[in-house]
XYZ file of C-alpha atoms in Angstrom:
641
model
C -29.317 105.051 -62.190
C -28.804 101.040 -62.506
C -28.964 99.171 -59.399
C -25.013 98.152 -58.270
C -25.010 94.145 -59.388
C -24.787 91.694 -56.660
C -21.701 89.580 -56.477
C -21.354 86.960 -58.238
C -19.260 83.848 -59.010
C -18.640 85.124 -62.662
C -17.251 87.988 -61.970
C -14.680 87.037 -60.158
C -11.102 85.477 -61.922
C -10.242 82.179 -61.766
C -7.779 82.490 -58.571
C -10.159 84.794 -56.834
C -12.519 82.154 -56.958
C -10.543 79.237 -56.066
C -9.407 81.244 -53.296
C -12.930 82.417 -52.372
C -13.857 78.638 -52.746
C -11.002 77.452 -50.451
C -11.241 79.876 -47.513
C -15.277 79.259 -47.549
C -14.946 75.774 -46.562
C -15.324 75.055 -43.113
C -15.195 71.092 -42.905
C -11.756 70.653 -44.501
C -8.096 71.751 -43.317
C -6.861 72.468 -46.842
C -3.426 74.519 -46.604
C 0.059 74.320 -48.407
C 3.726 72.797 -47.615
C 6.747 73.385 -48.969
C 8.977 71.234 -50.228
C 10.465 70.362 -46.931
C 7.313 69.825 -45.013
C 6.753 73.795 -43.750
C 3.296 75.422 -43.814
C 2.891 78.183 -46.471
C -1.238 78.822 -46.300
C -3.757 78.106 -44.024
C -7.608 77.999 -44.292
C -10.760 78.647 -42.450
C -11.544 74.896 -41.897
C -7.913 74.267 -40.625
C -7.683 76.934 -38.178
C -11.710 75.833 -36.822
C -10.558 72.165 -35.859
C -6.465 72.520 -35.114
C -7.303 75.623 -33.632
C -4.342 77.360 -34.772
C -4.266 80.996 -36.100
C -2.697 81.943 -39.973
C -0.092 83.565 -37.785
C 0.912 81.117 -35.288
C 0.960 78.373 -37.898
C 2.404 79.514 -41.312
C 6.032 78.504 -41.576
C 6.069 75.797 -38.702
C 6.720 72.116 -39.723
C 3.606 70.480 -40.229
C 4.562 67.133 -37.926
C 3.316 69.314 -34.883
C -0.028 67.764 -35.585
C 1.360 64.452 -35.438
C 1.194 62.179 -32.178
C 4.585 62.381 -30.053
C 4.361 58.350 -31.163
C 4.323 59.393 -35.179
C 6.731 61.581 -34.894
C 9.312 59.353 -32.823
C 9.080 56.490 -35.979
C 9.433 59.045 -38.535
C 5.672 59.217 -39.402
C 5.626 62.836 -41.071
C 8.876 62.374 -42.650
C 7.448 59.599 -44.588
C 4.539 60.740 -45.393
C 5.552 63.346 -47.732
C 8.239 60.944 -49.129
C 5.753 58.438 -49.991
C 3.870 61.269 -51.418
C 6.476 62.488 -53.768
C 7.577 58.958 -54.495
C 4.081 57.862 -55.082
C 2.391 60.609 -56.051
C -0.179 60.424 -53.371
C -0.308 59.575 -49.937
C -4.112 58.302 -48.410
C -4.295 57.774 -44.717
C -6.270 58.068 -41.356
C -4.691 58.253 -37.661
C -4.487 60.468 -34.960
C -3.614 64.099 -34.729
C -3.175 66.391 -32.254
C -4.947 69.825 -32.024
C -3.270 73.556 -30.648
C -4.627 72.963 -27.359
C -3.542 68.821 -26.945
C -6.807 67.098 -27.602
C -6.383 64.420 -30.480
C -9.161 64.205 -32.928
C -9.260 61.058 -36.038
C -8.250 62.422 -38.842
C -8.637 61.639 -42.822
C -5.573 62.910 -44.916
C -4.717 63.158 -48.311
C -1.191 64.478 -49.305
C -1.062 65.310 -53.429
C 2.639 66.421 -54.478
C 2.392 69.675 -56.503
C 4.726 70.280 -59.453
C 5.504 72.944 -61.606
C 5.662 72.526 -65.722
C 8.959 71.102 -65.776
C 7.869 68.379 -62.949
C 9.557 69.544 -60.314
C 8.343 69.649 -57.011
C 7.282 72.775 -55.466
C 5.274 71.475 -52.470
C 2.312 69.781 -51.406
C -1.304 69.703 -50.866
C -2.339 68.520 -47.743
C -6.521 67.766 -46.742
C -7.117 66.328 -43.666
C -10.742 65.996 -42.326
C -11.900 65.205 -38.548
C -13.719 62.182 -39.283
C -13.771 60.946 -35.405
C -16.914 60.245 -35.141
C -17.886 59.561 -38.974
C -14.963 57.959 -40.730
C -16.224 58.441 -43.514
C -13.960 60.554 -45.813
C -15.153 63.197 -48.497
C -12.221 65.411 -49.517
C -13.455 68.860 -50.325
C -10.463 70.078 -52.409
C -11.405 73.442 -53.158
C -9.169 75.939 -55.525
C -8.485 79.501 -55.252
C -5.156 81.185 -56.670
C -2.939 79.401 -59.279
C -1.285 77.154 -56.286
C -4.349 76.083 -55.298
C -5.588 74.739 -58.968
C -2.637 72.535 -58.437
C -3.853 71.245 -55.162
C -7.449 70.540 -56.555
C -6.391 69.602 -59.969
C -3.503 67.021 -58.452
C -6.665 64.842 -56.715
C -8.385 61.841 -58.893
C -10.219 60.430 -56.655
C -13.108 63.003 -55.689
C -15.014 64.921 -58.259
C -14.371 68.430 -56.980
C -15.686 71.470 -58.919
C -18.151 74.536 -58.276
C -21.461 75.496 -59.470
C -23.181 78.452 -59.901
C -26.005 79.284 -57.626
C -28.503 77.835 -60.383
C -26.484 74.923 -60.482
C -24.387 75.499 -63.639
C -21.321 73.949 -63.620
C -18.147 76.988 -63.700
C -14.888 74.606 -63.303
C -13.724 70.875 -63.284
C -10.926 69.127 -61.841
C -9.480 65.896 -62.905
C -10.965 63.902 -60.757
C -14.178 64.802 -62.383
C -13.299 63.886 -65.607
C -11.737 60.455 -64.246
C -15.073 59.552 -62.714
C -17.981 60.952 -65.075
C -16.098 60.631 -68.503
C -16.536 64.307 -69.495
C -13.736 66.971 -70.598
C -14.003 70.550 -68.592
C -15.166 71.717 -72.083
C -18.435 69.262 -72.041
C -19.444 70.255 -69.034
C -18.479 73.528 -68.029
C -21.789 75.761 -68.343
C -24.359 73.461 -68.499
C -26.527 71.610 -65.367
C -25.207 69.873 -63.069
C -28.639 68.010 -63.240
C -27.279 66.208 -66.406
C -25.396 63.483 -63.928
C -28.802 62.672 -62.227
C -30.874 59.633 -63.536
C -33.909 60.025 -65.276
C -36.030 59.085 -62.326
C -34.224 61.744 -59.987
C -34.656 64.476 -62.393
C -38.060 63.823 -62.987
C -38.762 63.689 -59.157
C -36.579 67.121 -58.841
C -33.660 65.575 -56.409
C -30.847 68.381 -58.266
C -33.029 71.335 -57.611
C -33.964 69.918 -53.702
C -29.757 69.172 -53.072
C -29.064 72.729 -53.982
C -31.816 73.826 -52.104
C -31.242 72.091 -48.829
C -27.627 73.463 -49.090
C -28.078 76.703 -49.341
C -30.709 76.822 -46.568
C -28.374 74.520 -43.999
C -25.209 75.553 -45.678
C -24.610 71.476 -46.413
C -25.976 68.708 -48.239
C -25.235 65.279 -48.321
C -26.419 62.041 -50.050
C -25.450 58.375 -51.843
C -27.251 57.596 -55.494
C -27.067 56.500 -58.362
C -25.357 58.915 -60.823
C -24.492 58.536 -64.821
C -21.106 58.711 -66.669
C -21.029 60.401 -69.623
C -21.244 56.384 -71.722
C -24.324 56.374 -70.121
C -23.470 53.451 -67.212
C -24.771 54.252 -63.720
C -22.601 54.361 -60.827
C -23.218 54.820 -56.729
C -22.440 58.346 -55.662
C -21.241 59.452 -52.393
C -22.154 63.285 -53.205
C -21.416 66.685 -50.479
C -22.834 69.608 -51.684
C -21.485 72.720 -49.429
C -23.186 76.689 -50.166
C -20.275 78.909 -50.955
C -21.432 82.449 -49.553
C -19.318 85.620 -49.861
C -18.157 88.184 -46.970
C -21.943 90.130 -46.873
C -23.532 86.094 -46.644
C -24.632 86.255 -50.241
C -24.874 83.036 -51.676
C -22.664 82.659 -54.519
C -22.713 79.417 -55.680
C -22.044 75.495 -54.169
C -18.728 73.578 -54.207
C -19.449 69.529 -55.020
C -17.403 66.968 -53.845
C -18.785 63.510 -55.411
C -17.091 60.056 -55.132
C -17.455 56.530 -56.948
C -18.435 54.265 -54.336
C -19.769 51.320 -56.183
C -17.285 48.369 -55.244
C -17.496 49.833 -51.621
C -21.625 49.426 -52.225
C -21.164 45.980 -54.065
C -19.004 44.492 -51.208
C -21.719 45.603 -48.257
C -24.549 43.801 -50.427
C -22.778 41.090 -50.884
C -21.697 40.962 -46.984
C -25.293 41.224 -46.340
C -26.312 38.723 -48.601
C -23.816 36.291 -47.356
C -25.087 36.908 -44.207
C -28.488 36.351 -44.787
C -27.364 33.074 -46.354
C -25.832 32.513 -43.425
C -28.653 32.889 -41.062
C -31.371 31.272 -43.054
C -28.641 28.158 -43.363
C -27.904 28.014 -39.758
C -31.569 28.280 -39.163
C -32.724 25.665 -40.974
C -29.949 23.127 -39.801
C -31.051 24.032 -36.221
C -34.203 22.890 -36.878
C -33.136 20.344 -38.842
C -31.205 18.744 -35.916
C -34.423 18.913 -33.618
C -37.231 18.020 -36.413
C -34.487 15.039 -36.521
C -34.882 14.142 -33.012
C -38.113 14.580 -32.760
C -39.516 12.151 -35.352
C -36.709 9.539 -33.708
C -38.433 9.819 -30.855
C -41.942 9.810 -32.153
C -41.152 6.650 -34.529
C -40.223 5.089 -31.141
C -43.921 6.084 -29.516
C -46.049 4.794 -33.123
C -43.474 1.571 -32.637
C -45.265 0.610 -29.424
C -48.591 1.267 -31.495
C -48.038 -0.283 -34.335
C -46.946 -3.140 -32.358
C -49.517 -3.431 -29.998
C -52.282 -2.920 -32.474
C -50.854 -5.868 -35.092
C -51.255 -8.274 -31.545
C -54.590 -6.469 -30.504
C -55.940 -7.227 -34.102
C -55.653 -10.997 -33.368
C -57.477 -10.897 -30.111
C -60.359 -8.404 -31.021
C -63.233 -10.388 -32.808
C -66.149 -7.431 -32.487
C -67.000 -5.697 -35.468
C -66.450 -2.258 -33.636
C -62.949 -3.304 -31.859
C -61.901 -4.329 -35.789
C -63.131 -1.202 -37.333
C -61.598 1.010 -33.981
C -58.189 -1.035 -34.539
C -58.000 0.153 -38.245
C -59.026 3.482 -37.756
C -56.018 3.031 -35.434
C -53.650 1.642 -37.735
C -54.525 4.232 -40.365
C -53.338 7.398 -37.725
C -50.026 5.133 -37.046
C -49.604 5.382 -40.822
C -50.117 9.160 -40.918
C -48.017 9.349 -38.145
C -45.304 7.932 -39.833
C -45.497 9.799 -42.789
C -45.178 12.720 -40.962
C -42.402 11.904 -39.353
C -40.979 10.948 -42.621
C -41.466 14.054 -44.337
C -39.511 15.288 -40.529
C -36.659 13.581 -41.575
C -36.626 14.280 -45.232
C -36.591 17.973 -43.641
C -33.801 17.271 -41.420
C -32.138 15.429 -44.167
C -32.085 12.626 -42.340
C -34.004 10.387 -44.839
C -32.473 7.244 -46.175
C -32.359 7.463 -50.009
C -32.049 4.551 -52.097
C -30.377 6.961 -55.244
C -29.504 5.761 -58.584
C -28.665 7.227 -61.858
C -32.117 8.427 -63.870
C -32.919 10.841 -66.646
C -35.990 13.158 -64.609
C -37.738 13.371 -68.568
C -38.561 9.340 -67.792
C -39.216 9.672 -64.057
C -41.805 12.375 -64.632
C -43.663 11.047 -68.018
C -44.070 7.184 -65.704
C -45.409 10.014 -63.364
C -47.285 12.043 -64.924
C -50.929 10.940 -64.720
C -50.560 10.717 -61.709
C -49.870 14.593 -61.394
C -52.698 15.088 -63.676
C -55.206 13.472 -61.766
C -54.063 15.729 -58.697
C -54.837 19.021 -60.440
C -58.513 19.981 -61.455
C -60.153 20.418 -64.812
C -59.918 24.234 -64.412
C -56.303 24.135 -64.803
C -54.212 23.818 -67.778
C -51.645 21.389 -67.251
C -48.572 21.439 -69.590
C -45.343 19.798 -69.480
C -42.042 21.010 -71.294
C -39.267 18.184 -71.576
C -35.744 19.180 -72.911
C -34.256 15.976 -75.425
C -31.737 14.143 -74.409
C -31.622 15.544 -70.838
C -28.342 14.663 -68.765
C -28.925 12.341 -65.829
C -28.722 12.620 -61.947
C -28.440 10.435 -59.216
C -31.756 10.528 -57.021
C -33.925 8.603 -54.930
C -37.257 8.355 -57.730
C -39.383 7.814 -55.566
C -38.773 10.422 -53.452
C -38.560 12.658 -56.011
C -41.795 11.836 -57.367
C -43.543 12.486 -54.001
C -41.332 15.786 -54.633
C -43.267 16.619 -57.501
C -46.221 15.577 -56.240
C -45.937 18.376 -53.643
C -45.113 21.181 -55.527
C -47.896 20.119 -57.927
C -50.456 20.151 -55.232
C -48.989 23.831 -53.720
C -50.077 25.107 -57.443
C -52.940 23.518 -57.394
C -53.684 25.209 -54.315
C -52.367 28.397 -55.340
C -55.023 28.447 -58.398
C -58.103 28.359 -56.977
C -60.295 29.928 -59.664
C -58.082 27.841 -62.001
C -54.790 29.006 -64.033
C -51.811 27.272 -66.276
C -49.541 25.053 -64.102
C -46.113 24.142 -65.996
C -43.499 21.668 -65.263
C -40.310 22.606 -67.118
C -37.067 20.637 -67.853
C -33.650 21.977 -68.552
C -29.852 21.076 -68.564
C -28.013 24.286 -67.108
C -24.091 25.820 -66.697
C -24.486 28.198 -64.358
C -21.348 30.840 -64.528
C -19.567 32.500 -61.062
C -22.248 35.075 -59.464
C -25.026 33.936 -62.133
C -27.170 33.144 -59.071
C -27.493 34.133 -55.714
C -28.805 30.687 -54.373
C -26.943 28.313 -56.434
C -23.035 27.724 -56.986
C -21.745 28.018 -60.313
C -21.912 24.315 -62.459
C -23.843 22.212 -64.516
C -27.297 21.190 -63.658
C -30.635 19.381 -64.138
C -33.236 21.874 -63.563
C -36.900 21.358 -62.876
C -39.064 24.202 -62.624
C -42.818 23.700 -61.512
C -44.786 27.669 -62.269
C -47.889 28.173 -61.749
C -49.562 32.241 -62.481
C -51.674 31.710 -59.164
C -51.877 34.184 -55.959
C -48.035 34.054 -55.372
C -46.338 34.527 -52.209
C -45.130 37.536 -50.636
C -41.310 38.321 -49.611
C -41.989 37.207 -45.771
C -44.034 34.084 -47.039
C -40.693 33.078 -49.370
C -38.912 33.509 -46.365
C -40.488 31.159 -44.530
C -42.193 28.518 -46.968
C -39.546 25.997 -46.668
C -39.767 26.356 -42.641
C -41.971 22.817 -41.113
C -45.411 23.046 -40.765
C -45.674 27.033 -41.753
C -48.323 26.974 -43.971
C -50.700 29.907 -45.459
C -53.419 27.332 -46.280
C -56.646 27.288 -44.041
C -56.985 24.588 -41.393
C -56.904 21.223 -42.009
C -55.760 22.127 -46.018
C -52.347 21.619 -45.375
C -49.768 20.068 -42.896
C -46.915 22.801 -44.120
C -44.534 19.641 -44.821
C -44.669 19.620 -48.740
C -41.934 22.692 -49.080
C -39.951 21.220 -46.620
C -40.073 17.614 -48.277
C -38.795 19.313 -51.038
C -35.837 20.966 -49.652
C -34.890 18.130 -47.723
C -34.335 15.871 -50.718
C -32.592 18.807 -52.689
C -30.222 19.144 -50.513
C -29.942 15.615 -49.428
C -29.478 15.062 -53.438
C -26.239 17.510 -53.283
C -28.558 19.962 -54.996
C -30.354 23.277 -54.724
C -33.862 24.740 -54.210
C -35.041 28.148 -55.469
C -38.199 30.136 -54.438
C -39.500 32.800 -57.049
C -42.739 34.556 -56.477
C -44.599 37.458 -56.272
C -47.781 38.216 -54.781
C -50.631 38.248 -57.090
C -48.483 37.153 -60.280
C -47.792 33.557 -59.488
C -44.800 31.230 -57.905
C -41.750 29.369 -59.676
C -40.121 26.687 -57.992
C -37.051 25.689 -59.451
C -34.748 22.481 -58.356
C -31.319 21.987 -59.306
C -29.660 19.059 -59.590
C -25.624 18.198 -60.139
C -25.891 16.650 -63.621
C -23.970 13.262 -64.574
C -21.899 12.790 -67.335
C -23.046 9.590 -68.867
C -26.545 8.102 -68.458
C -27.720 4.428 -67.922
C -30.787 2.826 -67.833
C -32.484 3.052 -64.541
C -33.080 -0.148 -62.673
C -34.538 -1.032 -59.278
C -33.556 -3.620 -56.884
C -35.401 -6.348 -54.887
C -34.397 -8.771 -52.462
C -34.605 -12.470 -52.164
C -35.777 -13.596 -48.944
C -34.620 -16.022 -46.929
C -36.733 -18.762 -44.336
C -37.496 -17.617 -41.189
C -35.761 -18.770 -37.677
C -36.903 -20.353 -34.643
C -34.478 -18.608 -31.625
C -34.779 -14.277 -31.479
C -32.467 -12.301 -29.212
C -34.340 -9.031 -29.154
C -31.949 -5.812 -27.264
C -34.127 -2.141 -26.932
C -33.294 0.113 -24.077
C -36.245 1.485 -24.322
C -38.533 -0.584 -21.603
C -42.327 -0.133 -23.613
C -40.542 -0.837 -26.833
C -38.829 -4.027 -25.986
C -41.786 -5.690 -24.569
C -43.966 -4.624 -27.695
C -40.812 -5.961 -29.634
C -40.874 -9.602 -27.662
C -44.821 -9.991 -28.025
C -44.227 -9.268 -31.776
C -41.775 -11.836 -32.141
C -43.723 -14.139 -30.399
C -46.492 -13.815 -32.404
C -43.832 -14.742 -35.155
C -43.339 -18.198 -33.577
C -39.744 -17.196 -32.076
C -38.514 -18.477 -28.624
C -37.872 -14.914 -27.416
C -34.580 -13.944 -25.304
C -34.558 -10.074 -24.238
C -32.266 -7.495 -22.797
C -32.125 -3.711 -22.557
C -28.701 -2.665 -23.315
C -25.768 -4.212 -25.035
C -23.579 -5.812 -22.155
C -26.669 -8.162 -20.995
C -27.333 -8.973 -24.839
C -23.426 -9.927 -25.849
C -23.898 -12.287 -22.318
C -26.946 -13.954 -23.452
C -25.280 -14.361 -27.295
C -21.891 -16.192 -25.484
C -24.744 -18.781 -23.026
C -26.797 -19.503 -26.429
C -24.946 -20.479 -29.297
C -28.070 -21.382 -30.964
C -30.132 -17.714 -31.273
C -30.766 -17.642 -34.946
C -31.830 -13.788 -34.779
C -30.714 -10.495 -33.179
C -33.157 -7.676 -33.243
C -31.800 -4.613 -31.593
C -32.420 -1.330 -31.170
C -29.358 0.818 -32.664
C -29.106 3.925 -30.525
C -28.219 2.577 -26.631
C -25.974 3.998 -24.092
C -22.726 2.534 -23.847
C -22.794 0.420 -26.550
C -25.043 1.097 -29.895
C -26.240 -1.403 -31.922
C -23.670 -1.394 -34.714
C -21.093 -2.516 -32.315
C -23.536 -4.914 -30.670
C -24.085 -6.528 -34.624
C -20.464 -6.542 -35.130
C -19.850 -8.867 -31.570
C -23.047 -10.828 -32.442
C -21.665 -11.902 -35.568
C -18.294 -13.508 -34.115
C -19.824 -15.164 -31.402
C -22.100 -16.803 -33.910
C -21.127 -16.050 -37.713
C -24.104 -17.283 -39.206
C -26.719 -15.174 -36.724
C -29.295 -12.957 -38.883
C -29.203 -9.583 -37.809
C -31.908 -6.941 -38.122
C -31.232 -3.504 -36.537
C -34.115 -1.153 -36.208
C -34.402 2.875 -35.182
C -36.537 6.341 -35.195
C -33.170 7.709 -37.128
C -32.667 6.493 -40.607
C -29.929 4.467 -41.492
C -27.760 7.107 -42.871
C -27.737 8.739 -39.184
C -27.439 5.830 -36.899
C -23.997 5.402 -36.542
C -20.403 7.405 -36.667
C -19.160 4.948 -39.234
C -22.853 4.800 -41.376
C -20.898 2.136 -43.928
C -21.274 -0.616 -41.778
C -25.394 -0.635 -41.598
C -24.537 -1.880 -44.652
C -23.836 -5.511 -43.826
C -26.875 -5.569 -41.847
C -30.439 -5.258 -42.539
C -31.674 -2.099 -41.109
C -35.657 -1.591 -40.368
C -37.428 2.102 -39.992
C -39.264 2.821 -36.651
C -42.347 2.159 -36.735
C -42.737 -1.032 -38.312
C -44.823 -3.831 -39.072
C -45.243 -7.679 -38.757
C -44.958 -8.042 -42.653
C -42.119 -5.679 -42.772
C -40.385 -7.355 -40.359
C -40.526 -10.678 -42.196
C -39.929 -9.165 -45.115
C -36.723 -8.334 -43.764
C -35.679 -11.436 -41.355
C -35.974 -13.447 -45.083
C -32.946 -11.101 -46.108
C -31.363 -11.279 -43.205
C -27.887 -13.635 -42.781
């Protein structure tokens, strides 16, 4: 005698299991309306979370789960009209449960229609989705009605599989999503929608197993249509068991979430953007102020070292005083790579083609790298210009050469690469679509991990060993990129070397590149010198002594426009340009129509760009970096008028 055959999916009809497949989900209120809005079936999942009994519920109108507040504008009414009119209706709100309590529901109304197109009802899903609003529409099929319901939804993949995981049915949202008919699919795998990669690492077989041990299974992935292009799943996987608890087979629910994917990425992106922007302009703003005020400090010893040079005859003081001198200088260039950080740098930019800048520059880089590394360097022909300070672009260079030097210690192939670029809408994440110069120095060395990217442009972070490095090179780099209108981009991995790649806004039209100089001008014999700043101004009046001036002195601009209306006859004003009260730009301004033909020399920790709100105007005056020395100070008194 043969063993009786367990139940099974196939042999049941069609309706019995759409039915079967209906009434065995739990997480979904799937029922019926007519026409006019009445309930005409009722499932499991409905009566679990409305709490409602097929008795008490089948021919009511189904606006009793609305809110008193729904119903009084006419909510239910027009749902079902925009359904009908539509041909779907998608929306979430509150609803109201047998006993009172509202839950947050997700509902999908699908008009059902017979051959001829006319309407015979609806299919209504709603999900409680108050704590997760996430919706996944399980629309589930059991007699011929119900095909309708699950065949009039084109959003959701919705169809059954056997308990191996063979598909047995296929609705249209399916075929909408994955590209296949219900007569490619039906029968085989359901594996077949998996990537390679999750097939070979057995994610089908684990989905169906976690579902039929916890009765659920959920998960996001990538999946593939039928052309073979990948998109992000949103997949529910529930066990479909029969009256005795025998598993039977699985009802799938998947969904094409890839613009809802694309758009969080991109949020996060932006955001990150965001951050690491905001970040660096905060520390941009104090870098800024600190090197202002540190200029001010190495001012008072620079100073004070030219006049202690002329005193000190001893072999010792003179070799002391230049030892001296040469931390002042480091000091300053410090506080000049601080500013080129903070952006803050003045940049004396003119039009140049970068092939020209680097070949004048190139032995230079050459001699900074070591015989152990291959040194090549790829010009593009007739390479569009940009405007940039040279100079600072060649200390630029010189920087990102040194880093891959650095980076190579055992030696390795450092390349500097020229290009002119269009970069199209979303080509890159770091840099704006347009047309650019771009200069890539790559080097195969150790490479830099995600973290160390991260951070490499931050001041003074450095992964060099003490006293290798000051962690100002990256940062010098950035600071004139973006100070240039232009962009910086950080490639590397650990082990496999780093690319560093700057992008400049390319010019139309090129012209020869010049540089300027300027004709000085005698000296004069009366100096009005104006600092706030008590230690400064003194250092300032000994220094101008030492210059043979008659010195006059104040320490903000009210005493200094005084002294300028007693003494007709000060040939000079030296001031300081950031006072209280009054800066030094208005101070200039005053100077000059008390005594139009005064020389003017305004001096600061800031750079010129930053010392005033209307910057244009340091323009008619010579301007003089903090901290600075005797022969840069006559230097600039001969341009001075």
């Amino acid at each position: 005698m043969q063993d009786t055959p367990k139940a099974s999916i196939h042999g049941l009809s069609d309706a019995a299991r759409f039915q079967l497949f209906v009434q065995s989900v739990n997480d979904y209120a799937i029922y019926m309306l007519t026409p006019e809005g009445y309930v005409n079936s009722w499932n499991a999942g409905a009566q679990r979370f409305k709490g409602y009994e097929p008795a008490e519920i089948i021919g009511k109108h189904f606006s009793v789960f609305y809110t008193e507040e729904d119903k009084a504008i006419g909510k239910p009414e027009l749902a079902l009209r925009t359904a009908s009119t539509a041909g779907k209706l998608e929306d979430e709100g509150w609803r109201v449960r047998k006993d009172g309590s509202r839950f947050w529901a997700s509902v999908v109304i699908d008009p059902i229609r017979d051959e001829n197109g006319h309407l015979i009802g609806f299919a209504k899903i709603t999900r409680d989705i108050t704590e997760q609003k996430a919706a996944h529409e399980a629309l589930l099929e059991s007699e011929r009605s119900f095909r309708y319901l699950v065949q009039g939804v084109t959003d959701y993949a919705i169809y059954m599989l056997s308990p191996a995981g063979e598909i047995t049915n296929w609705n249209a949202g399916a075929q909408h999503i994955k590209g296949y008919a219900a007569n490619e699919v039906i029968g085989t795998h359901f594996s077949r929608f998996y990537t390679e990669e999750d097939r070979h690492s057995g994610m089908p077989a684990n989905a169906l197993e976690t579902a039929a041990k916890v009765g659920r299974y959920e998960s996001e992935g990538w999946r593939v249509r039928k052309d073979g292009t990948r998109f992000w799943a949103n997949v529910v996987i529930d066990a479909i068991r029969n009256d005795q608890g025998e598993l039977i087979g699985f009802a799938k629910v998947t969904r094409d979430i890839t613009e809802r994917r694309d758009a969080m990425l991109a949020l996060e992106r932006a955001q990150e953007a965001l951050f690491q922007s905001q970040k660096l302009e905060a520390i941009g703003k104090l870098t800024g102020g600190v090197a202002h005020d540190f200029n001010n400090l190495l001012g008072v010893l620079s100073t004070g070292l030219e006049i202690l040079s002329r005193e000190v005859q001893s072999q010792t003081g003179i070799k002391m005083l230049d030892a001296m001198q040469r931390a002042v200088t480091r000091g300053s260039t410090l506080t000049q790579q601080l500013l080129s950080f903070a952006r803050q740098q003045p940049l004396r930019q003119d039009k140049y083609n970068l092939n020209r800048v680097i070949e004048k520059f190139e032995a230079v880089l050459r001699r900074a790298v070591n015989e152990t590394i291959h040194f090549d360097v790829q010009i593009r022909p007739n390479l569009s210009p940009v405007m940039i300070d040279a100079v600072q672009f060649e200390t630029a260079l010189l920087n990102l050469v040194t880093n891959a030097r650095d980076a190579m210690p055992d030696g390795g192939v450092l390349t500097i690469v020229t290009d002119d670029v269009t970069l199209r809408e979303r080509e890159s994440d770091s840099v704006p679509a347009g047309r650019y110069v771009k200069v890539v120095v790559r080097d195969n060395g150790v490479g830099m991990t995600p973290d160390v990217v991260s951070r490499a442009i931050d001041p003074f972070f450095t992964t060099k060993p003490v006293g290798q490095g000051t962690g100002m090179g990256l940062s010098q780099v950035y600071g004139l990129v973006k100070q240039s209108g232009g962009y910086l981009d950080i490639a590397s991995e650990a082990g496999k070397g780093s690319a560093i790649s700057i992008y400049l806004p390319a010019l139309d039209q090129e012209t020869d590149e010049s540089t300027a100089s300027t004709e000085t001008n005698a000296g004069n014999d009366k100096a009005l010198v104006v600092d706030d700043q008590p230690d400064v101004l003194e250092a300032a009046v000994e220094l101008f002594k030492m210059l043979g001036y008659d010195v006059l002195s104040a320490n903000n601009a009210a005493d200094a426009i005084d002294i300028l209306k007693r003494n007709h006859d000060i040939d000079v004003l030296f001031s300081d340009v950031v006072m209280p009260d009054m800066d030094g730009i208005m101070l200039a301004r005053e100077a000059r129509k008390l005594i139009p033909g005064i020389a003017i020399l305004l001096a600061s920790g800031y750079p010129a760009p930053m010392v005033g709100e209307d910057s244009t105007d340091i323009g008619d005056f010579q301007f003089i970096s903090k901290p600075y020395r005797m022969a840069e100070i006559l230097k600039r008194l001969r341009g001075a008028s």
